[in-house]
GROMACS .gro file of N, CA and C in nm:
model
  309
    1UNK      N    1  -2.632  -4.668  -5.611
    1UNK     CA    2  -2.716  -4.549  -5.615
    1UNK      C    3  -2.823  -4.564  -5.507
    2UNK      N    4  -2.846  -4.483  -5.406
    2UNK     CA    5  -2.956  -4.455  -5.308
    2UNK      C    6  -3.076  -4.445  -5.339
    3UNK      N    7  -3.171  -4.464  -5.272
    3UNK     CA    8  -3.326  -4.493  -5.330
    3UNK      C    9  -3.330  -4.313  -5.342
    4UNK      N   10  -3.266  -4.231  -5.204
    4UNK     CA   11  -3.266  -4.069  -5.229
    4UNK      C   12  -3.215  -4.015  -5.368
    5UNK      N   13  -3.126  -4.064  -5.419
    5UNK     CA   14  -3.094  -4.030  -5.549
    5UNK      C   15  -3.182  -4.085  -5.667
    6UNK      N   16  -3.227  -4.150  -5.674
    6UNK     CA   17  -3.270  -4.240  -5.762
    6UNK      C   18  -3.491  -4.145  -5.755
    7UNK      N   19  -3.494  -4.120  -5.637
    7UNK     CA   20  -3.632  -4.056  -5.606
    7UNK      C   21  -3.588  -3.878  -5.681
    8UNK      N   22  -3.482  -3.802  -5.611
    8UNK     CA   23  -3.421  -3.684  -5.682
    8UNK      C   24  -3.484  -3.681  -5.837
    9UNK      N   25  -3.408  -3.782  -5.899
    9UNK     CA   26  -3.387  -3.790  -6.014
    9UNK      C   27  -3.523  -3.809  -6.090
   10UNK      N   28  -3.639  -3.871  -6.101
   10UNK     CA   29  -3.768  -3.917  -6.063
   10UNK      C   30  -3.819  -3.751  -6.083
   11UNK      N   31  -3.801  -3.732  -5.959
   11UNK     CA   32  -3.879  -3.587  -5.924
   11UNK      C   33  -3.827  -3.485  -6.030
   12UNK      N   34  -3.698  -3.389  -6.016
   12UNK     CA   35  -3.672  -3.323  -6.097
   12UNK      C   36  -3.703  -3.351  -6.300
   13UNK      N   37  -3.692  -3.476  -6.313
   13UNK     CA   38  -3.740  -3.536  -6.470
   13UNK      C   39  -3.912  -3.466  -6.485
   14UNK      N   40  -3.959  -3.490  -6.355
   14UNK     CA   41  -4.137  -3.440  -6.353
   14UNK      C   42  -4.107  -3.300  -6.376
   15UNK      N   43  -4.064  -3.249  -6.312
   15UNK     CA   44  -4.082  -3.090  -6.265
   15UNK      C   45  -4.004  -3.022  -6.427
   16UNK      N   46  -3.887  -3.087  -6.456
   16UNK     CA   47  -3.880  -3.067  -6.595
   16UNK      C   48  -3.998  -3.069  -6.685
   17UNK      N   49  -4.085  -3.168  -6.695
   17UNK     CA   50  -4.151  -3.178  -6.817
   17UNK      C   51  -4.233  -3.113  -6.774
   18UNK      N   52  -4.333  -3.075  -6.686
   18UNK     CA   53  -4.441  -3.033  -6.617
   18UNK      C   54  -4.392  -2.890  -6.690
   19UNK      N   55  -4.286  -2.828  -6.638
   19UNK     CA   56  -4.236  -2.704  -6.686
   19UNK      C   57  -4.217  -2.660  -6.836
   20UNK      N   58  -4.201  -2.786  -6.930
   20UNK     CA   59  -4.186  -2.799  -7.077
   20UNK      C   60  -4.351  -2.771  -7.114
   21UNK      N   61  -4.442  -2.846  -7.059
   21UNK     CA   62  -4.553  -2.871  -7.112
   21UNK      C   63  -4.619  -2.711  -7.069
   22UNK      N   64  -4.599  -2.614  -6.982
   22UNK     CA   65  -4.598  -2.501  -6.910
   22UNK      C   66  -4.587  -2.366  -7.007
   23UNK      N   67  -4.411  -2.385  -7.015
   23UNK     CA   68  -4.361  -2.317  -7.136
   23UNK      C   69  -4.429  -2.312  -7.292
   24UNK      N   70  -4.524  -2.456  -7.345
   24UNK     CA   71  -4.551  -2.422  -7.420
   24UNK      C   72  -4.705  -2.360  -7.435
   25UNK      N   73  -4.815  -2.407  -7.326
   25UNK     CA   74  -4.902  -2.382  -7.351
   25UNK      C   75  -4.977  -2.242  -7.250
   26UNK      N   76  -4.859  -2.216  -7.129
   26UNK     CA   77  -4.945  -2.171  -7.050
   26UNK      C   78  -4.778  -2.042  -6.983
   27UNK      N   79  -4.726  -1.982  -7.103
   27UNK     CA   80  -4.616  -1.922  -7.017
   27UNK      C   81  -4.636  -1.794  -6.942
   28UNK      N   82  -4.597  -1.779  -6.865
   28UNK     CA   83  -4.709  -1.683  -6.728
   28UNK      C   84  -4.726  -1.708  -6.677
   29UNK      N   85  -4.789  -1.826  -6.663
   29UNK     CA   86  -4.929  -1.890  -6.588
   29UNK      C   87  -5.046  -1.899  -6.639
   30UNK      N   88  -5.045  -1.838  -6.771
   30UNK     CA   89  -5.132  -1.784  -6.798
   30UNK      C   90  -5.190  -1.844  -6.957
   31UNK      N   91  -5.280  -1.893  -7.016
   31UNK     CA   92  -5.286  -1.959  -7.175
   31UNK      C   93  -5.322  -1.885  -7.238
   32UNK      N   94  -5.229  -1.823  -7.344
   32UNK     CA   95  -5.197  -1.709  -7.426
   32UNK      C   96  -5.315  -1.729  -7.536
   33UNK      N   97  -5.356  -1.652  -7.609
   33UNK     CA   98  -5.492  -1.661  -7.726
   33UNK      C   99  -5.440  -1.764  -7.796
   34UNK      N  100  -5.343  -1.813  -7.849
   34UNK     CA  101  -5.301  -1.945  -8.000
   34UNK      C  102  -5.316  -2.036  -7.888
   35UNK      N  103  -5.289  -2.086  -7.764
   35UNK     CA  104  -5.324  -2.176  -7.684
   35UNK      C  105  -5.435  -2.205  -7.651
   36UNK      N  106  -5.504  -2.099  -7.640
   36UNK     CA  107  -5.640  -2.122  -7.637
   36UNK      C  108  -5.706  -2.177  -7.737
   37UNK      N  109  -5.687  -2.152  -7.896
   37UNK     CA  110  -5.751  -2.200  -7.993
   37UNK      C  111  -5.696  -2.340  -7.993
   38UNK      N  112  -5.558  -2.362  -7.966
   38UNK     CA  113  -5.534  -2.542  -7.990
   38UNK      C  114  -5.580  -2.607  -7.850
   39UNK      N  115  -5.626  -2.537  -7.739
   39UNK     CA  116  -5.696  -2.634  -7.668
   39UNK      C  117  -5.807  -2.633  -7.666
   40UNK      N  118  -5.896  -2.546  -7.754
   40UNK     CA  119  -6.034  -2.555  -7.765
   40UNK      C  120  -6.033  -2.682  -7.888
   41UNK      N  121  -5.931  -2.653  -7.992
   41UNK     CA  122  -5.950  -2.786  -8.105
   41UNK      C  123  -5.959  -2.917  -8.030
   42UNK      N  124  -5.836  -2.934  -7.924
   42UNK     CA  125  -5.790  -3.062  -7.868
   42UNK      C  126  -5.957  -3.105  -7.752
   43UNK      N  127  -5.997  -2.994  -7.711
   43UNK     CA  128  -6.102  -3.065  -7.650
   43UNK      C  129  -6.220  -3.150  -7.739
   44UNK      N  130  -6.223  -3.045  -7.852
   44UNK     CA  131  -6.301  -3.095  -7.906
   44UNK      C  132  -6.297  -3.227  -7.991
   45UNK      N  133  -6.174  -3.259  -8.041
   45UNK     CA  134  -6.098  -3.347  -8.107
   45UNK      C  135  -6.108  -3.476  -7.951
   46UNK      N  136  -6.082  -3.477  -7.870
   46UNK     CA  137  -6.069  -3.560  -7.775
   46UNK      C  138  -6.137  -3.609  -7.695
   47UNK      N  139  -6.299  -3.537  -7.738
   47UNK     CA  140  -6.398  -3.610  -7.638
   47UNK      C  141  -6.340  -3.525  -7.502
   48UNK      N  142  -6.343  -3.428  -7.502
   48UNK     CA  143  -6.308  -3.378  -7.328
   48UNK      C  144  -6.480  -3.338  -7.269
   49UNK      N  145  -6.551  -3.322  -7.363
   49UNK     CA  146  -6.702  -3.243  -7.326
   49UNK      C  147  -6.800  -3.353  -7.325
   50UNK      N  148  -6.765  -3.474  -7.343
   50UNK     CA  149  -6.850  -3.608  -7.312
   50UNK      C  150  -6.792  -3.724  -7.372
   51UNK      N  151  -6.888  -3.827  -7.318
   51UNK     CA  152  -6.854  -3.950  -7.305
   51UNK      C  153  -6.830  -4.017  -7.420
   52UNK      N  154  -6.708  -4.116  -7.380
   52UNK     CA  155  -6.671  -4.185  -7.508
   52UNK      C  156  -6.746  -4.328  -7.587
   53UNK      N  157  -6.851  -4.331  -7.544
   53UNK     CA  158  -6.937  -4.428  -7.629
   53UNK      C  159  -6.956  -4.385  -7.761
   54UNK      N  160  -6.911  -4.494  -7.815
   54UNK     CA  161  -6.918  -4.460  -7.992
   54UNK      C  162  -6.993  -4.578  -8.004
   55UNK      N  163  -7.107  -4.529  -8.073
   55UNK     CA  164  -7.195  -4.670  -8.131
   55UNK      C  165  -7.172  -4.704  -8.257
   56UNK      N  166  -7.152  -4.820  -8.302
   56UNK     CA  167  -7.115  -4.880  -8.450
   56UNK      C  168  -7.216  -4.799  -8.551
   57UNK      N  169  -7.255  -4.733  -8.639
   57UNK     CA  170  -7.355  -4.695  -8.732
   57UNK      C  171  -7.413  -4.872  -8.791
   58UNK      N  172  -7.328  -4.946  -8.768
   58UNK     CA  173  -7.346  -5.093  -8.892
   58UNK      C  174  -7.455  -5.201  -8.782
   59UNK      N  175  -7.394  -5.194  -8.656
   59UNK     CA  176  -7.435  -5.260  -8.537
   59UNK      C  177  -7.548  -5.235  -8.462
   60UNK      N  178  -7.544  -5.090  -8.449
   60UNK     CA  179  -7.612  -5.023  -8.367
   60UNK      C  180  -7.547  -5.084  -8.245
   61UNK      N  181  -7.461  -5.116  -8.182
   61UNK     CA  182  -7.414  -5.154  -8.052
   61UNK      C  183  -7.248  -5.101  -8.026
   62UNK      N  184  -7.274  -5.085  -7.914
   62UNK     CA  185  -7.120  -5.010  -7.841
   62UNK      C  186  -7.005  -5.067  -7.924
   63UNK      N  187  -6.864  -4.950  -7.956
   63UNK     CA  188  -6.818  -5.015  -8.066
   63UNK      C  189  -6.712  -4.999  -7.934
   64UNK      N  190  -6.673  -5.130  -7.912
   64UNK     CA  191  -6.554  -5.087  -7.780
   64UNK      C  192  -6.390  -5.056  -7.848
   65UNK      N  193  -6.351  -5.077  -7.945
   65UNK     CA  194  -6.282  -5.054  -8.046
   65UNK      C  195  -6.206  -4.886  -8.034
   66UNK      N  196  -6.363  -4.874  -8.075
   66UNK     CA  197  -6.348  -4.701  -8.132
   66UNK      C  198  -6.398  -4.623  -7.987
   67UNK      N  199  -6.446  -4.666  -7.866
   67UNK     CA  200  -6.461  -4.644  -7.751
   67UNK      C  201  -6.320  -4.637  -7.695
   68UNK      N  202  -6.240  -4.709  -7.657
   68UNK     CA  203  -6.105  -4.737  -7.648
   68UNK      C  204  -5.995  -4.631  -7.706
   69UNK      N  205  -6.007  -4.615  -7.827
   69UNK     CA  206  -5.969  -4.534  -7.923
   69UNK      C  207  -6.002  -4.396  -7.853
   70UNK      N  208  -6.127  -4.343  -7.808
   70UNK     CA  209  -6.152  -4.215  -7.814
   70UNK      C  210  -6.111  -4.183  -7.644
   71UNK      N  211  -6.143  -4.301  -7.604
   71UNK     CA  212  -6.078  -4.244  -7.421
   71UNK      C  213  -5.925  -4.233  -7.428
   72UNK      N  214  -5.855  -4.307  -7.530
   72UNK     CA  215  -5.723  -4.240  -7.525
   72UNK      C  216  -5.689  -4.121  -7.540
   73UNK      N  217  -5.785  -4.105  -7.689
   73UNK     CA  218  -5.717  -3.944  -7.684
   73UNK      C  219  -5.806  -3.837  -7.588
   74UNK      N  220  -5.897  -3.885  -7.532
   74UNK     CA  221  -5.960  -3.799  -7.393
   74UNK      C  222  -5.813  -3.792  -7.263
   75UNK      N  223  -5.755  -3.865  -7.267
   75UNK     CA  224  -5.642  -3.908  -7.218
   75UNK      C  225  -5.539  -3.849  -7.173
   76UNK      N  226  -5.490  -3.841  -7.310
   76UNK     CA  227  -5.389  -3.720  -7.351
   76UNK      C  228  -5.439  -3.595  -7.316
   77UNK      N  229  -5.594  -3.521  -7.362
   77UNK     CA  230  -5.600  -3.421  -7.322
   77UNK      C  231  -5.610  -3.410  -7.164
   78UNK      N  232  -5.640  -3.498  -7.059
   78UNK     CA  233  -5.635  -3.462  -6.975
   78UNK      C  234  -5.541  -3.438  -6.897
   79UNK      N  235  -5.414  -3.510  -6.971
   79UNK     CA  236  -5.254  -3.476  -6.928
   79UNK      C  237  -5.243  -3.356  -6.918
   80UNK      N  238  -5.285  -3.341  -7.049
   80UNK     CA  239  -5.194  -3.154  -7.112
   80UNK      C  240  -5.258  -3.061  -7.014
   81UNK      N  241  -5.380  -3.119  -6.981
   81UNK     CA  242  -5.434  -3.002  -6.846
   81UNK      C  243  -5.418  -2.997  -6.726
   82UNK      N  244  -5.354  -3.133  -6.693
   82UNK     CA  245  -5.236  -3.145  -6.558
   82UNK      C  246  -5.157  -3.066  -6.535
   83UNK      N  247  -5.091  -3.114  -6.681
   83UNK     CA  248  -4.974  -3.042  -6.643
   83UNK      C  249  -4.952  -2.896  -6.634
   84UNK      N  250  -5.048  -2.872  -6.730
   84UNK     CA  251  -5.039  -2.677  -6.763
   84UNK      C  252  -5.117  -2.636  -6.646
   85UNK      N  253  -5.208  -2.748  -6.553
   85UNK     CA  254  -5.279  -2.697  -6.421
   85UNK      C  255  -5.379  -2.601  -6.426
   86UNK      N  256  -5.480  -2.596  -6.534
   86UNK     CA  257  -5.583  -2.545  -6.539
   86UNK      C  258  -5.724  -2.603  -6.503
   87UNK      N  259  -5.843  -2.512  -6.456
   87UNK     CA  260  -5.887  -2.562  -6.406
   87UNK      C  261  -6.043  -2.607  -6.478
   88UNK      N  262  -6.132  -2.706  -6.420
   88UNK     CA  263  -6.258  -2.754  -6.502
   88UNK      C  264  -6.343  -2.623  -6.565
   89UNK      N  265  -6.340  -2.550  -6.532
   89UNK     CA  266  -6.395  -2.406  -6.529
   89UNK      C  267  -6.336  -2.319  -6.676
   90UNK      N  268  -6.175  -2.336  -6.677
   90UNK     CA  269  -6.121  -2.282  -6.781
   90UNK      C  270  -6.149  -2.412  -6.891
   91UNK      N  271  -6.131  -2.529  -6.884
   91UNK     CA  272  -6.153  -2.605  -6.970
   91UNK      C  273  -6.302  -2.583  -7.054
   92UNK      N  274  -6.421  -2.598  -6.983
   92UNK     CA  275  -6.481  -2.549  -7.018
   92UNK      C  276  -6.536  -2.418  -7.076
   93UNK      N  277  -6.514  -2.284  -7.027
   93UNK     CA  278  -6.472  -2.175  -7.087
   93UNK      C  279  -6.422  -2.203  -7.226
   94UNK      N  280  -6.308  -2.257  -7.243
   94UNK     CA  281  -6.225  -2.303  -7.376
   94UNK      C  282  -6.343  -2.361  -7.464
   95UNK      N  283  -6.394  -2.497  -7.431
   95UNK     CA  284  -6.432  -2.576  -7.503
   95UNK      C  285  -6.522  -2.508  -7.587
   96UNK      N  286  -6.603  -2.443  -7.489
   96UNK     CA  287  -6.764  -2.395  -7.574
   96UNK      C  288  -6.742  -2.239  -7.592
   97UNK      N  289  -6.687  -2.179  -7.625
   97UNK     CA  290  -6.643  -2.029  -7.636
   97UNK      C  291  -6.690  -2.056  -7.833
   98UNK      N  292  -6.698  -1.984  -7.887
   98UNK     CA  293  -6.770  -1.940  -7.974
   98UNK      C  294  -6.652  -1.927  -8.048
   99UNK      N  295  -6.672  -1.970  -8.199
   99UNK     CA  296  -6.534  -1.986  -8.293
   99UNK      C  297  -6.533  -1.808  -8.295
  100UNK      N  298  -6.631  -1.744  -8.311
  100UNK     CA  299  -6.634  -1.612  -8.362
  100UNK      C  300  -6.575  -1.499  -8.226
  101UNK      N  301  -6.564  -1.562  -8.112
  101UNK     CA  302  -6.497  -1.472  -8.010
  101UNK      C  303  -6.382  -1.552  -8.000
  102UNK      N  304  -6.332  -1.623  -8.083
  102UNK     CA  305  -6.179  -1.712  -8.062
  102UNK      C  306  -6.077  -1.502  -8.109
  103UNK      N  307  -5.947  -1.588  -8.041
  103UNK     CA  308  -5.877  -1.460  -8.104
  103UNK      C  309  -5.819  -1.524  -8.259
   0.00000   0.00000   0.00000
């Protein structure tokens, strides 16, 4: 197998999922109102609107544990906004939009 085939294969697997992750959150181009409410949850759920320092309540000192823990799932959300290719502007928009103007 050729490094050209083997790169093909690579590429199209991306452009697949990129397109999966597309289809579900952003089909148009565009992030339909129920997308909007699960990426306003996921920001908020994921630490997307600040930093992941979690201080122990027991310690009072950086819990790197649960620090660790929360930049992952900051993580993930920043995938899902790769891939669906939206921008800091709409993220924000999302995040802090008002439960009462959600659709």
């Amino acid at each position: 197998m050729s490094w050209d085939s083997v790169a093909e294969r690579i590429r199209a697997r991306l452009f697949v999922r990129r397109d999966a992750y597309r289809a579900v959150f952003s089909p148009g181009g565009q992030l339909g109102p129920m997308a909007e409410v699960v990426m306003r949850d996921l920001a908020r759920y994921c630490h997307a609107d600040r930093a992941s320092l979690i201080v122990s309540p027991v310690t009072r000192q950086a819990d790197p544990l649960a620090m660790a823990f929360a930049e992952g799932q900051r993580d993930v959300f920043n995938r899902i906004c790769a891939q669906i290719n939206i921008t800091p502007a709409q993220i924000y928009r999302i995040a802090y939009q008002k439960e009462h103007d959600a659709p």
